[in-house]
PDB file of C-alpha atoms in Angstrom:
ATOM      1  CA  UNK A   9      -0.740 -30.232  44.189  1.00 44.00           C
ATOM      2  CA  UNK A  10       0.111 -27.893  40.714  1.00 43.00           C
ATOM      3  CA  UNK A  11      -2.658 -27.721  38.757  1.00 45.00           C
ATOM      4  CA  UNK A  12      -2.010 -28.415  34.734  1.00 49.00           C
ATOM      5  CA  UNK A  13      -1.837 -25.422  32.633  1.00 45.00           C
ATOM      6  CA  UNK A  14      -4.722 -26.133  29.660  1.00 45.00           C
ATOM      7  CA  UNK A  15      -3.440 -26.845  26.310  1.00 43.00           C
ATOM      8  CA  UNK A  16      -1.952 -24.264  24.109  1.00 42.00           C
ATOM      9  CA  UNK A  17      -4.906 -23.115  21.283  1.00 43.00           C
ATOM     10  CA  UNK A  18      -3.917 -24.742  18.224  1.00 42.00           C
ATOM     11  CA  UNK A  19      -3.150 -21.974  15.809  1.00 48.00           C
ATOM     12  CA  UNK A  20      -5.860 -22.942  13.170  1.00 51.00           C
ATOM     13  CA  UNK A  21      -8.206 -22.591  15.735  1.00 42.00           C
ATOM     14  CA  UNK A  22      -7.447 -18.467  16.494  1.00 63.00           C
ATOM     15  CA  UNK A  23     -10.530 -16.834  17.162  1.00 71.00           C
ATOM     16  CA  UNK A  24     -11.793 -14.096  14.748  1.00 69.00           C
ATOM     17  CA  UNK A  25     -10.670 -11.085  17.313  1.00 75.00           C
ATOM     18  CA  UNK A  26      -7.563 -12.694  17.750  1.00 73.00           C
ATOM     19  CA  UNK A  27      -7.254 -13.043  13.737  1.00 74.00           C
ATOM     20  CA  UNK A  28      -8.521  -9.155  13.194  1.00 72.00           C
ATOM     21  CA  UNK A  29      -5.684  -8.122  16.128  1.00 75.00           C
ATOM     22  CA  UNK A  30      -3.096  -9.533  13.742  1.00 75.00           C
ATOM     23  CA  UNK A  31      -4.187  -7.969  10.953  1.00 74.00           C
ATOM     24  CA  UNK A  32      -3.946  -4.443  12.727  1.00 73.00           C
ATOM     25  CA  UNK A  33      -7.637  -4.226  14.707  1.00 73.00           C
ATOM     26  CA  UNK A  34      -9.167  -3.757  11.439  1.00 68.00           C
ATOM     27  CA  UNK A  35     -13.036  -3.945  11.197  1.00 66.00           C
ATOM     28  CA  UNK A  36     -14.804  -7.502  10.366  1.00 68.00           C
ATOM     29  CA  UNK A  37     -16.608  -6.175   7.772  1.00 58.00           C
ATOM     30  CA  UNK A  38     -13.017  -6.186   5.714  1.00 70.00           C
ATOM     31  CA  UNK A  39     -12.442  -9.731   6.378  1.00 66.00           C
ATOM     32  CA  UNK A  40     -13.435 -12.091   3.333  1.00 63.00           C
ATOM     33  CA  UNK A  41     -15.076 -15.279   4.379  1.00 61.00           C
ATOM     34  CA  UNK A  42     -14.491 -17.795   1.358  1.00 62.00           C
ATOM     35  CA  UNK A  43     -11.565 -18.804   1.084  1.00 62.00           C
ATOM     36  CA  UNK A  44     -11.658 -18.875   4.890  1.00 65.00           C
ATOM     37  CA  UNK A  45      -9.215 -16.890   6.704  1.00 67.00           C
ATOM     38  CA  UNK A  46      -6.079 -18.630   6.707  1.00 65.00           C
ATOM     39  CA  UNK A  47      -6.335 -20.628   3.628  1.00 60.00           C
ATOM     40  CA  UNK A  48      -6.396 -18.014   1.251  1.00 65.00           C
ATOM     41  CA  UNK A  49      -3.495 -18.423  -1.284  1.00 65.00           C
ATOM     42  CA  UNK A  50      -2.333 -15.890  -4.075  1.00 59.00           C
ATOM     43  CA  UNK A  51      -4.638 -16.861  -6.964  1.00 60.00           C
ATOM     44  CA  UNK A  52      -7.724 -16.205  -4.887  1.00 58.00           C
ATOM     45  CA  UNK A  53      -6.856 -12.575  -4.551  1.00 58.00           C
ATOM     46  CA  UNK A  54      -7.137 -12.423  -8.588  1.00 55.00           C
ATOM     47  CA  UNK A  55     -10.278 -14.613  -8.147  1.00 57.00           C
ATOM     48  CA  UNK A  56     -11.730 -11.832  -5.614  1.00 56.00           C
ATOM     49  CA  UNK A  57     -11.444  -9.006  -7.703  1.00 54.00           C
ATOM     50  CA  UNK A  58     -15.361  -7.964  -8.332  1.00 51.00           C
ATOM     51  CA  UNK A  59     -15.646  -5.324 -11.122  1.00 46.00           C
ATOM     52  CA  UNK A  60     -19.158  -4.530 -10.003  1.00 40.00           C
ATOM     53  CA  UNK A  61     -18.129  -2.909  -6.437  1.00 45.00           C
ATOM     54  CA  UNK A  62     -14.463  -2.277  -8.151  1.00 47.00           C
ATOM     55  CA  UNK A  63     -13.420  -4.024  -4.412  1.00 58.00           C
ATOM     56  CA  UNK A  64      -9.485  -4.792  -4.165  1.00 69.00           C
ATOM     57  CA  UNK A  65      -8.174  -7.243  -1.569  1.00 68.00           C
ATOM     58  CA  UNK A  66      -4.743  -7.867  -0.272  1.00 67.00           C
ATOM     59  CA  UNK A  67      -3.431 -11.283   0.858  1.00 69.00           C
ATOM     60  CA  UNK A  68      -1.951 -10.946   4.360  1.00 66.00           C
ATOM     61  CA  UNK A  69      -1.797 -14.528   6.482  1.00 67.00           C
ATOM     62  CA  UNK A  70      -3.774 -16.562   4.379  1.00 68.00           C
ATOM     63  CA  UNK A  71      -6.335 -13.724   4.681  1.00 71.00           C
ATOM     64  CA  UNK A  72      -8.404 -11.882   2.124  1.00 72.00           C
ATOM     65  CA  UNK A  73      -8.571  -8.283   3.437  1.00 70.00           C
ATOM     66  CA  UNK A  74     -10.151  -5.951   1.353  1.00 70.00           C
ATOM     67  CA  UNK A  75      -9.078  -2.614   0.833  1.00 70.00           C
ATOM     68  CA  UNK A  76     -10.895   0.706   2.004  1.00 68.00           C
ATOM     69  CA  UNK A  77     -11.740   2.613  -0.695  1.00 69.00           C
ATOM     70  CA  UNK A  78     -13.289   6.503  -1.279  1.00 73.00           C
ATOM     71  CA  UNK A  79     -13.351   9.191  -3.395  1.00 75.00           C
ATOM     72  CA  UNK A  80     -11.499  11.639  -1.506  1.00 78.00           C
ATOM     73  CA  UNK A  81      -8.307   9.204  -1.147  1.00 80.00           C
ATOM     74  CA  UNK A  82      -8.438   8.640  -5.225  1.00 82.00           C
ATOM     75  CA  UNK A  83      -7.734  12.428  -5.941  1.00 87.00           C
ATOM     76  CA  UNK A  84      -4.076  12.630  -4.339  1.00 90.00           C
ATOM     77  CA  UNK A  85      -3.380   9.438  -5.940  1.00 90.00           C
ATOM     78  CA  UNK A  86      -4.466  10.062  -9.290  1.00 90.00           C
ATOM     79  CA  UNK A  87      -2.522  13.102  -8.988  1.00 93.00           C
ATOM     80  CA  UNK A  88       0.890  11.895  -7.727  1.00 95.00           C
ATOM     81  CA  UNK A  89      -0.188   8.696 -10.539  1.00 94.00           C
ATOM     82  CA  UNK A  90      -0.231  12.710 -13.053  1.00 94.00           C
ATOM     83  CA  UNK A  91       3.049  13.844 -11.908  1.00 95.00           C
ATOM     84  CA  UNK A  92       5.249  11.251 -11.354  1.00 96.00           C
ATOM     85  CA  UNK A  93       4.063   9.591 -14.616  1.00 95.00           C
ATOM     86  CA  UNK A  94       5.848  12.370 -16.649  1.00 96.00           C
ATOM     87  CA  UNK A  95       9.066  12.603 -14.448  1.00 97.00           C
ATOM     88  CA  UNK A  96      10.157   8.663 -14.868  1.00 96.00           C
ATOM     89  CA  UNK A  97       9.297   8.611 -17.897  1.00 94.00           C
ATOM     90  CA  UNK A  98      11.276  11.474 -19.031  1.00 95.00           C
ATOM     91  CA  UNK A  99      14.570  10.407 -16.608  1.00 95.00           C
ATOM     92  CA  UNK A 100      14.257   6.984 -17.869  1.00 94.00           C
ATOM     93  CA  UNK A 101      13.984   5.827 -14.276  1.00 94.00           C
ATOM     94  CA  UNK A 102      11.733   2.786 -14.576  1.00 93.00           C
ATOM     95  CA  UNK A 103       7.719   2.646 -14.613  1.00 90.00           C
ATOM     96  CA  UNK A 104       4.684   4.239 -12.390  1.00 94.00           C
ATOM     97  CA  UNK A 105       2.072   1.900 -11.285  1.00 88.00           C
ATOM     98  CA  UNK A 106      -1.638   2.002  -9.722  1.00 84.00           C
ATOM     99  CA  UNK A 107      -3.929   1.019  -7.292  1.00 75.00           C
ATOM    100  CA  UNK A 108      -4.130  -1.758 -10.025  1.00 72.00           C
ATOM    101  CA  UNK A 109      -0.992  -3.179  -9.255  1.00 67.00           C
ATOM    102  CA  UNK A 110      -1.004  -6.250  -6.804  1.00 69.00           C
ATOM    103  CA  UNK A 111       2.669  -7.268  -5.525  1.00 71.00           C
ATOM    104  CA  UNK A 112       3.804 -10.223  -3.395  1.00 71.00           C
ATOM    105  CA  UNK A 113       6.266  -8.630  -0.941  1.00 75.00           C
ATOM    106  CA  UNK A 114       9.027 -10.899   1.381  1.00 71.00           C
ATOM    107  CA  UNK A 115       6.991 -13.703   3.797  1.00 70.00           C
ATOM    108  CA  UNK A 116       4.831 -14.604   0.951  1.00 71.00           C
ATOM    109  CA  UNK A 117       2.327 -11.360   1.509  1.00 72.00           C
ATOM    110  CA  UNK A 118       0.322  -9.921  -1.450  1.00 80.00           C
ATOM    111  CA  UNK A 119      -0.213  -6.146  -0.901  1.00 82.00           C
ATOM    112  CA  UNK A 120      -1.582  -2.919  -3.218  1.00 80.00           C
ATOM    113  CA  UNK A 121       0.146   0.343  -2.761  1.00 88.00           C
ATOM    114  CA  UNK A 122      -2.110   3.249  -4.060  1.00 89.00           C
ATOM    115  CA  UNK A 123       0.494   4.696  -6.250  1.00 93.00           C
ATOM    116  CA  UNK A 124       4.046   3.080  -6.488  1.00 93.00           C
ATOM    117  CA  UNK A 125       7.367   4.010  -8.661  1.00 95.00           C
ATOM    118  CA  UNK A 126       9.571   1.066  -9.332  1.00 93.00           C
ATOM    119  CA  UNK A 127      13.301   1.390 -10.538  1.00 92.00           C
ATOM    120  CA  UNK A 128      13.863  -0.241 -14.345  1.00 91.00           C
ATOM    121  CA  UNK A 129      16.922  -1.945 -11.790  1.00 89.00           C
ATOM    122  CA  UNK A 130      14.047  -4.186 -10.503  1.00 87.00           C
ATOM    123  CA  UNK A 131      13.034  -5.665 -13.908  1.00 82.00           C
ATOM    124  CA  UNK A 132      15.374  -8.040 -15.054  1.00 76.00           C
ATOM    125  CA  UNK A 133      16.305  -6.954 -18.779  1.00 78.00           C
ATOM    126  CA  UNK A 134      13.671  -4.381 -17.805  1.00 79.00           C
ATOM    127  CA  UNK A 135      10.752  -6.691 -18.732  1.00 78.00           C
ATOM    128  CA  UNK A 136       7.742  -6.261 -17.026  1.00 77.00           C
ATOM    129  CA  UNK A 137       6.390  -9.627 -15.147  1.00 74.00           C
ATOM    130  CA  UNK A 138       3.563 -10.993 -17.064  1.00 75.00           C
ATOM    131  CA  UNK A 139       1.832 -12.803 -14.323  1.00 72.00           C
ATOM    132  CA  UNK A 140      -0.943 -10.387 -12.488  1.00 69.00           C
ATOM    133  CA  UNK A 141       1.177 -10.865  -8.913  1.00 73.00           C
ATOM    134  CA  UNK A 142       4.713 -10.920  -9.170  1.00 73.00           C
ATOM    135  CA  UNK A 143       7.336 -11.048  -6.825  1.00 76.00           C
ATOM    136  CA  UNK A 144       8.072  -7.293  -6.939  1.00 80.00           C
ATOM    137  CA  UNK A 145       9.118  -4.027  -5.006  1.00 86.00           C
ATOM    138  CA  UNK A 146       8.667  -1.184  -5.756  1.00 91.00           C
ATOM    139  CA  UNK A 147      11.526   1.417  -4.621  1.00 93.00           C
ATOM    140  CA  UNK A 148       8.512   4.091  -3.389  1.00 96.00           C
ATOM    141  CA  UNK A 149       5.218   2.632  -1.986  1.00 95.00           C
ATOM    142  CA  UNK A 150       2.917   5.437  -1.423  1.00 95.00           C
ATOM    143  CA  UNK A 151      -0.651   5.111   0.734  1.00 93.00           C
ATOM    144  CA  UNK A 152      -3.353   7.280   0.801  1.00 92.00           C
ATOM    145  CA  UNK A 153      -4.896   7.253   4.560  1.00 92.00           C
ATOM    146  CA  UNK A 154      -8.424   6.257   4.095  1.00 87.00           C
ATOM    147  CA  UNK A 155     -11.126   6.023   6.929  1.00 84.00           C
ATOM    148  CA  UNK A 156     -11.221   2.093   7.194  1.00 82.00           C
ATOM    149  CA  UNK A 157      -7.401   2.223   8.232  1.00 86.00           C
ATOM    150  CA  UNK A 158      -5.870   1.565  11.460  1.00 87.00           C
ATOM    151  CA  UNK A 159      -2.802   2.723  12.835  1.00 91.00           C
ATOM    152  CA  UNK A 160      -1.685  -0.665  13.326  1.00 90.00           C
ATOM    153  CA  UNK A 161      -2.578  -1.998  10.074  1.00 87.00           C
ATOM    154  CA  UNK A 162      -0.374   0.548   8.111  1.00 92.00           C
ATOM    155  CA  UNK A 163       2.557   0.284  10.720  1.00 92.00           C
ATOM    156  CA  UNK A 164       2.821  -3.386   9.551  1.00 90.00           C
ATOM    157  CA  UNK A 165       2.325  -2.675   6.456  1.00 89.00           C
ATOM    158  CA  UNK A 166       5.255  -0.316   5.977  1.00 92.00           C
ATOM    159  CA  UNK A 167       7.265  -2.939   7.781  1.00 92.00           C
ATOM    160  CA  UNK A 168       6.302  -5.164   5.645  1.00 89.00           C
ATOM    161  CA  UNK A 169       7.661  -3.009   2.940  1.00 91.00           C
ATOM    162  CA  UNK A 170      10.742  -1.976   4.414  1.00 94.00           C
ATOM    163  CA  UNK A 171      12.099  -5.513   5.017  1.00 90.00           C
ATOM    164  CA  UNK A 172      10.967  -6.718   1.187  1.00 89.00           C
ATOM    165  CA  UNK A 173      13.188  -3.589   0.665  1.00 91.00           C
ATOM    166  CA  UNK A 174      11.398  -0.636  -0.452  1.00 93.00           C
ATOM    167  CA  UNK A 175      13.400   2.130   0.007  1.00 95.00           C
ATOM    168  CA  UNK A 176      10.829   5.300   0.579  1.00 96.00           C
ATOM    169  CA  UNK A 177       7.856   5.027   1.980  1.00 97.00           C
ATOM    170  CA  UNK A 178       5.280   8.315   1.708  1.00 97.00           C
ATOM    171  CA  UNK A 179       1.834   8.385   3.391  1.00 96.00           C
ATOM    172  CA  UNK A 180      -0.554  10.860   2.676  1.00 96.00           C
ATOM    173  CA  UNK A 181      -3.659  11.653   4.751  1.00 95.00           C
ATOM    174  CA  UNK A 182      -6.022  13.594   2.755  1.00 92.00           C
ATOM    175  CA  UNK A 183      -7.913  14.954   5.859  1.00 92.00           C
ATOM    176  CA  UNK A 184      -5.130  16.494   7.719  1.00 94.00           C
ATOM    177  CA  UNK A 185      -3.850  17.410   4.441  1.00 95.00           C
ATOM    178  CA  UNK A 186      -0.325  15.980   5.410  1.00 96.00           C
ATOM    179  CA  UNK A 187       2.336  13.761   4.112  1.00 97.00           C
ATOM    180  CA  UNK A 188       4.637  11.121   6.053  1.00 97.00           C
ATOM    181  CA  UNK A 189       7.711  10.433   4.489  1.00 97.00           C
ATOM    182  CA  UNK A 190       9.498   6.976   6.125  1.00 97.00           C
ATOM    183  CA  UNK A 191      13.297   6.367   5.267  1.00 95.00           C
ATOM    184  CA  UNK A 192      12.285   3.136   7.698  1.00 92.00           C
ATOM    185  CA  UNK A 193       9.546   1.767   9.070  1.00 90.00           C
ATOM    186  CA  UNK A 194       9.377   4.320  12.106  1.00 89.00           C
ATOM    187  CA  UNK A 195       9.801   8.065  12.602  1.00 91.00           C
ATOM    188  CA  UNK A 196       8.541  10.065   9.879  1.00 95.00           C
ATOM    189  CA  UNK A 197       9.291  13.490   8.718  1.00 96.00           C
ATOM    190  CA  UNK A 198       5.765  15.014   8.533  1.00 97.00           C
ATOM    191  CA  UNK A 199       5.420  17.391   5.777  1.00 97.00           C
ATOM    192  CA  UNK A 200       2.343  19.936   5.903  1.00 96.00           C
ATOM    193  CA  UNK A 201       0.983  22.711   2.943  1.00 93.00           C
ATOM    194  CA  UNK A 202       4.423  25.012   3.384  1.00 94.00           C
ATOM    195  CA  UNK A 203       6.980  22.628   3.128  1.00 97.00           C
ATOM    196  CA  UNK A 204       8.422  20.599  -0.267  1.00 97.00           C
ATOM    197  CA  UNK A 205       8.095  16.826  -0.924  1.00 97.00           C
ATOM    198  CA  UNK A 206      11.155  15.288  -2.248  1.00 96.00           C
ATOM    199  CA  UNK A 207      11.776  12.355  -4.255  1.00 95.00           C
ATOM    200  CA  UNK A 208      15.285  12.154  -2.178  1.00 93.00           C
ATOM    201  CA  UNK A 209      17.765   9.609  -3.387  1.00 94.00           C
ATOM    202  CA  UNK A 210      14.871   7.238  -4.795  1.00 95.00           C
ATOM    203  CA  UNK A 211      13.681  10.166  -7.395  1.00 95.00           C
ATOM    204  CA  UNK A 212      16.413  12.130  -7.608  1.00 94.00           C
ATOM    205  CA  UNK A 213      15.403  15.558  -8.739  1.00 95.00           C
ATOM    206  CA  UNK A 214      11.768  15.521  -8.127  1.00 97.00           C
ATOM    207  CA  UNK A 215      10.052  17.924  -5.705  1.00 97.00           C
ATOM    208  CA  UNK A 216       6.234  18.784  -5.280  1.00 96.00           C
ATOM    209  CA  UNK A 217       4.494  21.440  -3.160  1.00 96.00           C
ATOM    210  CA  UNK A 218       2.620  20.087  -0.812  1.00 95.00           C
ATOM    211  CA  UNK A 219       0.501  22.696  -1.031  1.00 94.00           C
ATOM    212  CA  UNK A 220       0.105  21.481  -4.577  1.00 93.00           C
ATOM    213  CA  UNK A 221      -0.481  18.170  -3.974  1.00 92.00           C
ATOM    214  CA  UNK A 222      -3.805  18.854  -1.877  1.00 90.00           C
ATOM    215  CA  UNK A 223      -4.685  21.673  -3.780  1.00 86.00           C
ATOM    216  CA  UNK A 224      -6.476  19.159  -6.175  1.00 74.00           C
ATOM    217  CA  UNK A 225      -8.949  18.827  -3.507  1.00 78.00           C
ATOM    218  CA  UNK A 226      -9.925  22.788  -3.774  1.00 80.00           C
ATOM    219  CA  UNK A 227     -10.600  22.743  -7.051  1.00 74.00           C
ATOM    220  CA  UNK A 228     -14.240  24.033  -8.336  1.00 59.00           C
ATOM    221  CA  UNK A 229     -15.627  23.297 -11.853  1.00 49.00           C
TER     222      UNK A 229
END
């Protein structure tokens, strides 16, 4: 006699590994409780925000996930935020934007790059969106690598990008002082101190050292 398979696990039932697992094995600590996971919705990530701890938190399957933060990832940010501040301006290419800058991507998902350009060709009228997260994507997404990342988190997170259609995607990991560039969600060109980081066909013209770029964190008072 066959012997019944049990009942499928109603989705809203997912246990907490099997939630973390989706999010990209990220640790529990990340996870935010209330609203609980699933049920999150886009004006809770504004709600979130608490200016004491200065915590950030994307919105990924009805999920509050907050992002790692450190001191060592803020210094290549600040200083791409430095340079290609100068360079958009001055091209008249569109508008530079922060760690400040919370975006919901294609699917519905509400994500914060560290540092991201976006083309005035994404503005309509080139306005900028008054409401604190638009439906907006930016042309370059960069991410600064900190500890509290997983490999799988930031692979889906670049796919993410990709299909909302973000057209460059650079990654830079402070500690082995290196730089990813994606043209697509898989197989990077790594870049190391040596080589040249280009802008390509998103920032036409721009190139930094990458030398230069992680030279910031040498630097002695």
């Amino acid at each position: 006699m066959s012997v019944a398979e049990p009942p499928a696990r109603p989705k809203e039932l997912r246990t907490l590994a099997d939630v973390l697992d989706g999010l990209g094995g990220i640790p529990a600590e990340r996870i935010l409780m209330r609203p609980a996971p699933g049920m999150a919705k886009a004006s809770d990530v504004v709600a979130a925000l608490d200016g004491r701890r200065m915590l950030r938190y994307e919105l990924v399957d009805g999920v509050l996930v907050e992002l790692p933060i450190g001191l060592l990832e803020s210094f290549p940010a600040a200083y791409l935020i430095e340079i290609l501040g100068p360079f958009v301006r001055w091209h008249k290419l569109g508008i530079v934007a922060g760690a400040d800058g919370s975006i919901r991507l294609t699917g519905g998902k509400k994500r914060i790059p560290d540092v991201a350009f976006y083309s005035w060709a994404r503005f309509p009228d080139r306005r900028l969106p008054k409401r604190p997260v638009p439906d907006l994507t930016p042309s370059l997404a960069i991410e600064v690598v900190s500890l509290g990342n997983t490999v799988a988190e930031l692979t889906r997170k670049r796919a993410e990008y990709f299909r909302s259609g973000v057209q460059l995607v650079w990654q830079v990991d402070p500690r082995t002082r290196t730089v990813a560039v994606y043209k697509g969600p898989k197989k990077p060109i790594i870049l190391r101190e040596g080589d040249i980081l280009s802008g390509g066909s998103v920032l036409a013209g721009f190139t930094l050292p990458v030398s230069e770029l992680f030279g910031e964190l040498d630097r002695h008072g």
